[in-house]
Coordinates of C-alpha atoms in Angstrom, one line a residue:
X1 CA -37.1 224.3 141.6
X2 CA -40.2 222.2 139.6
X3 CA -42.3 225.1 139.8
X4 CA -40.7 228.5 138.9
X5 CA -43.5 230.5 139.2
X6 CA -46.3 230.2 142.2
X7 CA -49.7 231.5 141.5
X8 CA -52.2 231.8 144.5
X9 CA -55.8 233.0 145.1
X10 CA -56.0 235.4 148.6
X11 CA -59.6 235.1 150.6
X12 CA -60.2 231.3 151.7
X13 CA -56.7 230.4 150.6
X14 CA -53.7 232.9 151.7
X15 CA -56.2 234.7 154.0
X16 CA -57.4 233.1 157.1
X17 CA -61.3 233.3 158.3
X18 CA -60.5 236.6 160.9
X19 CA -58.6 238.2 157.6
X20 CA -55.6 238.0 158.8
X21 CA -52.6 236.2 157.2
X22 CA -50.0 234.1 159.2
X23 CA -46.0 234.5 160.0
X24 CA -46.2 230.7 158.3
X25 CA -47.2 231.7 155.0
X26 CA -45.3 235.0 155.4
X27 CA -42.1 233.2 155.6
X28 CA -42.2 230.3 153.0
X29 CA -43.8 233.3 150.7
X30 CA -40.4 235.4 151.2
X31 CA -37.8 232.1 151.4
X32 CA -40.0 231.0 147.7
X33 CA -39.0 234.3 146.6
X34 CA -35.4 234.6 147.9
X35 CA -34.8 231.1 146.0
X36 CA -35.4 233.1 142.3
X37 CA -39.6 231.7 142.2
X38 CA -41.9 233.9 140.9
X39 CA -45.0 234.4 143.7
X40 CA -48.2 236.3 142.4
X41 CA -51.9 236.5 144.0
X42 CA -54.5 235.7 141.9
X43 CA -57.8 237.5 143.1
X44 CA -61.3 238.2 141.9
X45 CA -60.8 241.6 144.1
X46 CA -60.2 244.7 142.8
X47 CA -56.9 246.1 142.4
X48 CA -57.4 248.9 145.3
X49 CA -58.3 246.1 147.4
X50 CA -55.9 244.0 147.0
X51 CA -52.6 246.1 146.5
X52 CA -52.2 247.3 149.9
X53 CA -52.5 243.2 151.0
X54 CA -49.3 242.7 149.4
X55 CA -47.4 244.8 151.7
X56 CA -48.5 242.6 154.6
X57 CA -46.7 239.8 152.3
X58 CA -43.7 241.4 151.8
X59 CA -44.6 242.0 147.7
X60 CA -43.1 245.3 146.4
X61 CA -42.7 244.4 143.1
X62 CA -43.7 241.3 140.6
X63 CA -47.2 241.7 138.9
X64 CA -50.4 241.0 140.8
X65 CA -53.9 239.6 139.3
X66 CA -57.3 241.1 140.3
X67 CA -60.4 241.0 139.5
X68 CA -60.3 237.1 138.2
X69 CA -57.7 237.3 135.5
X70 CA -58.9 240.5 133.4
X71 CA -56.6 243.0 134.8
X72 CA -52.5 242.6 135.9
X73 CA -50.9 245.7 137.1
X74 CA -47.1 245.7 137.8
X75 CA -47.3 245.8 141.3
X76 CA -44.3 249.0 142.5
X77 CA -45.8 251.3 139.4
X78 CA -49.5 250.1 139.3
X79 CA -49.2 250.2 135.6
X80 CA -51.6 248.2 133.8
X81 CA -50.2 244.9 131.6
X82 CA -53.7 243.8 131.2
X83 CA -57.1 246.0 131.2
X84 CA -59.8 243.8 129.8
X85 CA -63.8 244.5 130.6
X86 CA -67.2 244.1 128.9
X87 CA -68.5 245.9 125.9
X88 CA -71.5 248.5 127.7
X89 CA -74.1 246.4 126.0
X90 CA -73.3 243.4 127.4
X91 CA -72.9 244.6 130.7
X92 CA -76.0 246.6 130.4
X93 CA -77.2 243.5 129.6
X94 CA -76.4 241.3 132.8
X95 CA -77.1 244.7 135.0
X96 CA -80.8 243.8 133.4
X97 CA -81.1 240.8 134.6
X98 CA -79.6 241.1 138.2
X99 CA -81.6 244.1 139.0
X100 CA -85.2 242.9 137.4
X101 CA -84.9 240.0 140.0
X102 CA -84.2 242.4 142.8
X103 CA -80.8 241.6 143.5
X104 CA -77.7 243.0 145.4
X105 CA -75.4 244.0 142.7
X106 CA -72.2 246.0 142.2
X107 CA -70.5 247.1 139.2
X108 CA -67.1 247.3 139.0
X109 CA -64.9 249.6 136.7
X110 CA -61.2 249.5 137.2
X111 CA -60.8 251.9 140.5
X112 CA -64.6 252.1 141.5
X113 CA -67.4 249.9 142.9
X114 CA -71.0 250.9 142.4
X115 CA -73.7 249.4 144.3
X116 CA -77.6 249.7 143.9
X117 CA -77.9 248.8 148.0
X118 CA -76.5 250.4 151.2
X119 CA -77.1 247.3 153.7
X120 CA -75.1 245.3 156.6
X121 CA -73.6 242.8 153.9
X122 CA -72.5 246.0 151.8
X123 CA -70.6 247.4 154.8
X124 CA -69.7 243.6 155.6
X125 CA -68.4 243.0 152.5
X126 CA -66.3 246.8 152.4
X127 CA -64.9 245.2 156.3
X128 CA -63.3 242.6 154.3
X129 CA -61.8 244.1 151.2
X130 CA -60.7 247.4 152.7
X131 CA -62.9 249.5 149.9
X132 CA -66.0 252.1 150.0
X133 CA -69.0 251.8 147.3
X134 CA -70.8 254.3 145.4
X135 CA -74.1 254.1 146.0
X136 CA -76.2 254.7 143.5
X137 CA -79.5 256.1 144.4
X138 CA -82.9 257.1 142.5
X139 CA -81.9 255.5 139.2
X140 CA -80.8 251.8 138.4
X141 CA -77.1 250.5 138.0
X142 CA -77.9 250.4 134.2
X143 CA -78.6 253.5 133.9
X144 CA -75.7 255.2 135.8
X145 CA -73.0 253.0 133.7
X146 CA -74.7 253.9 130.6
X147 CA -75.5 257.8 131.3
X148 CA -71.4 257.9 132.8
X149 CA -70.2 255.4 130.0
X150 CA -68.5 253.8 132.1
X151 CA -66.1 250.4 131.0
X152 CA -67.0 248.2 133.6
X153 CA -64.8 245.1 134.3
X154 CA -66.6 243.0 136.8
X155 CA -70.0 242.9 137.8
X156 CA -70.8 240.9 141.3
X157 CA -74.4 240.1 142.9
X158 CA -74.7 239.8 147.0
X159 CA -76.4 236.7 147.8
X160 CA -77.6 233.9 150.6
X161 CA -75.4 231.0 150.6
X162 CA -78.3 228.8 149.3
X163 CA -79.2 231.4 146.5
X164 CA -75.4 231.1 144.7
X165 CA -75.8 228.6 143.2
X166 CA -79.1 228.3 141.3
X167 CA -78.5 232.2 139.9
X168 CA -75.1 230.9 138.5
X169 CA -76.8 228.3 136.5
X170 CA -79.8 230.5 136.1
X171 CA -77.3 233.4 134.8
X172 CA -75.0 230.4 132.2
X173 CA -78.4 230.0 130.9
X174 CA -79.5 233.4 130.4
X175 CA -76.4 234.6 128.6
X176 CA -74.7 232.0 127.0
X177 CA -71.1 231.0 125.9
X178 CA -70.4 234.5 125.6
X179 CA -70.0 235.3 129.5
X180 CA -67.7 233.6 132.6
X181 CA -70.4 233.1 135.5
X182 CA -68.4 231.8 138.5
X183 CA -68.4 232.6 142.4
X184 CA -65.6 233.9 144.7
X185 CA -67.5 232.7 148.1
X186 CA -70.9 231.4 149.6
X187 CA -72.4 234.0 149.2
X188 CA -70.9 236.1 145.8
X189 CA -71.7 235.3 142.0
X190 CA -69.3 236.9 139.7
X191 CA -69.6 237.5 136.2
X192 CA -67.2 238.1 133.6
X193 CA -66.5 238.8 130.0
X194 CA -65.7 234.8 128.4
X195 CA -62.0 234.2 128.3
X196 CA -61.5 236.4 131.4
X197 CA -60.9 233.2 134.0
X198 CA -57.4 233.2 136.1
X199 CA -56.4 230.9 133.6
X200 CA -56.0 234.0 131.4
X201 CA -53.4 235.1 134.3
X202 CA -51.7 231.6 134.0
X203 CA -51.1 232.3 130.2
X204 CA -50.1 235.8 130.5
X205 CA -47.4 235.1 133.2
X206 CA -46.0 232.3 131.6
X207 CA -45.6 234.3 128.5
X208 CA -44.4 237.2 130.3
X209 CA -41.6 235.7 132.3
X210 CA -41.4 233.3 129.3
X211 CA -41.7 230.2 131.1
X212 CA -44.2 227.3 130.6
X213 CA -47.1 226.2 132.1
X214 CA -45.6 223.0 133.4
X215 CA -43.2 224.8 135.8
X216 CA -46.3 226.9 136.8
X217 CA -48.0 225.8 139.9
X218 CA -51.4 227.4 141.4
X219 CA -53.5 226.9 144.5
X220 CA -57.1 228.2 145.6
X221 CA -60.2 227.0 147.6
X222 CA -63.2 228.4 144.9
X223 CA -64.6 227.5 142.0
X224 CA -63.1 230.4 140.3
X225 CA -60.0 228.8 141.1
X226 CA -60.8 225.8 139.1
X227 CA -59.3 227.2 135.7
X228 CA -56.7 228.5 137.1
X229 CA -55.3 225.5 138.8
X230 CA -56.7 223.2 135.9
X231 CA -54.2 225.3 133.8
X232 CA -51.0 225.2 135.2
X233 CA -48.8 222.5 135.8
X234 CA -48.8 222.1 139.9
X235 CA -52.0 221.6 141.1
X236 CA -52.9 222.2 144.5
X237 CA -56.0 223.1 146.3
X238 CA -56.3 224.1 150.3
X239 CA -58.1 221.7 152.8
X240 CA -60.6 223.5 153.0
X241 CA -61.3 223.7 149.0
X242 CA -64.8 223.3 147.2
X243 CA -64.9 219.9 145.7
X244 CA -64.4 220.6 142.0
X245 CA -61.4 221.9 142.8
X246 CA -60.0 219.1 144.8
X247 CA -60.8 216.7 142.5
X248 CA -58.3 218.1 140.1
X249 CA -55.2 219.0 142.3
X250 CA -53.1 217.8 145.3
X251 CA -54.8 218.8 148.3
X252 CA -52.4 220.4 151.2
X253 CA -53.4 221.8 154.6
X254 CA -56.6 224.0 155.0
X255 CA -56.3 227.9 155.0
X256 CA -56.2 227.8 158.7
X257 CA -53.3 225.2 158.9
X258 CA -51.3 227.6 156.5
X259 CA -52.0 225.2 152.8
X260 CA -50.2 227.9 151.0
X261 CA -46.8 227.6 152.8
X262 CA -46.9 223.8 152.4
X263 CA -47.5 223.5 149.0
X264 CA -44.9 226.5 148.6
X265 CA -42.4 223.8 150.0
X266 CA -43.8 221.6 147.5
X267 CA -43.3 223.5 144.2
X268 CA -39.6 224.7 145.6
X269 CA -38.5 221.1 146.9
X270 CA -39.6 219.0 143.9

């Protein structure tokens, strides 16, 4: 086995469009496994999101990545390995910014979502991950994390397709080296503390199970993806990928023609 350990991103890679995930992938997930690879998702969602998704897969134990590489939580305890976020000003900071332009915007701490808007692409977006927001109502997002002191981890804005990305270059502008602006899909821009990129997870896991980054392979479709598969040693990006991230890595199957399971068969036959 080339790649001993098998990192992949969920929505737009593992997970098809009607959020469901196929017998295909299922299977070569469960025979990469049974072989003695190490299989972990690597998702910008948030661990109560994304926990209960591993079932579906078969996942018991092993570690799991959310919320883009700043958090790994051993997956039967839900211990935390790794528990990184902003300092408050700096996400006080950002908050500032999203919500003097008018935006959508959620803050994330490490169980909770707070969100400044109770619309259709809200409830939309709670369909999809399988969580419920706070609302926050009569004050802004700034406020409540600073009256609550709250350690926030992620913070997310709602946008069109169209919108993404001009506020991610408008946002890299506005705040500097010392931030991670990326997106997660059309119509999400994500920020993060700098350093905390899925690449972090590629580092931590290949320390962890103490095995390096060139028997380390990694697939997505996103742009948040990008350091991630940049990092490791098998490259591999779904059909269906942006192009930044296909320019880099060995393109397999869309989501929809199960990617994952091929390149699976990749990293255990080479």
């Amino acid at each position: 086995m080339k790649y001993r350990i098998f990192l992949s991103d969920f929505d737009g890679t593992l997970v098809r469009a009607d959020g469901t995930i196929s017998q295909t992938n299922k299977n070569a997930i469960a025979a990469y496994r049974a072989a003695g690879g190490v299989f972990a998702v690597c998702t910008g969602r948030m661990l109560a999101s994304i926990l209960p998704r591993l079932k579906e897969l078969g996942i018991e134990d092993g570690l799991v990545v959310a919320y883009q590489g700043a958090t790994i939580a051993d997956v039967r305890t839900g211990a935390l390995l790794k528990n990184d976020g902003f300092e408050q000003a700096d996400a006080l900071r950002i908050l500032d910014l999203l919500e003097d332009d008018g935006h959508h915007a959620h803050v994330y701490t490490v169980q909770d979502v707070y969100c400044n808007r109770d619309d259709d692409a809200l409830r939309a977006y709670e369909r999809v991950c399988g969580v419920k927001a706070r609302i926050v109502r009569g004050e802004r997002l700034s406020a409540r994390v600073k009256r609550e002191r709250m350690r926030v981890v992620k913070i997310l804005a709602m946008v069109e397709p169209d919108a993404r990305r001009p506020l991610m270059e408008k946002l890299k502008k506005a705040l500097g080296d010392g931030f991670y602006v990326t997106t997660s899909s059309d119509c999400l821009v994500e920020v993060m503390p700098a350093g905390q990129s899925k690449a972090a997870a590629v580092d931590f896991l290949s320390a962890y199970y103490h095995v390096p980054r060139a028997e380390i392979a990694a697939i997505g479709d996103q742009l948040n993806d990008v350091p991630m598969v940049a990092r490791a040693g098998g490259r591999f990006a779904v059909g269906n990928a942006e192009p930044e991230l296909k320019a880099i890595a060995r393109v397999v199957s869309s989501v929809e023609e199960d990617g994952v399971a091929e390149a699976l068969q990749i990293a255990a036959g080479e």
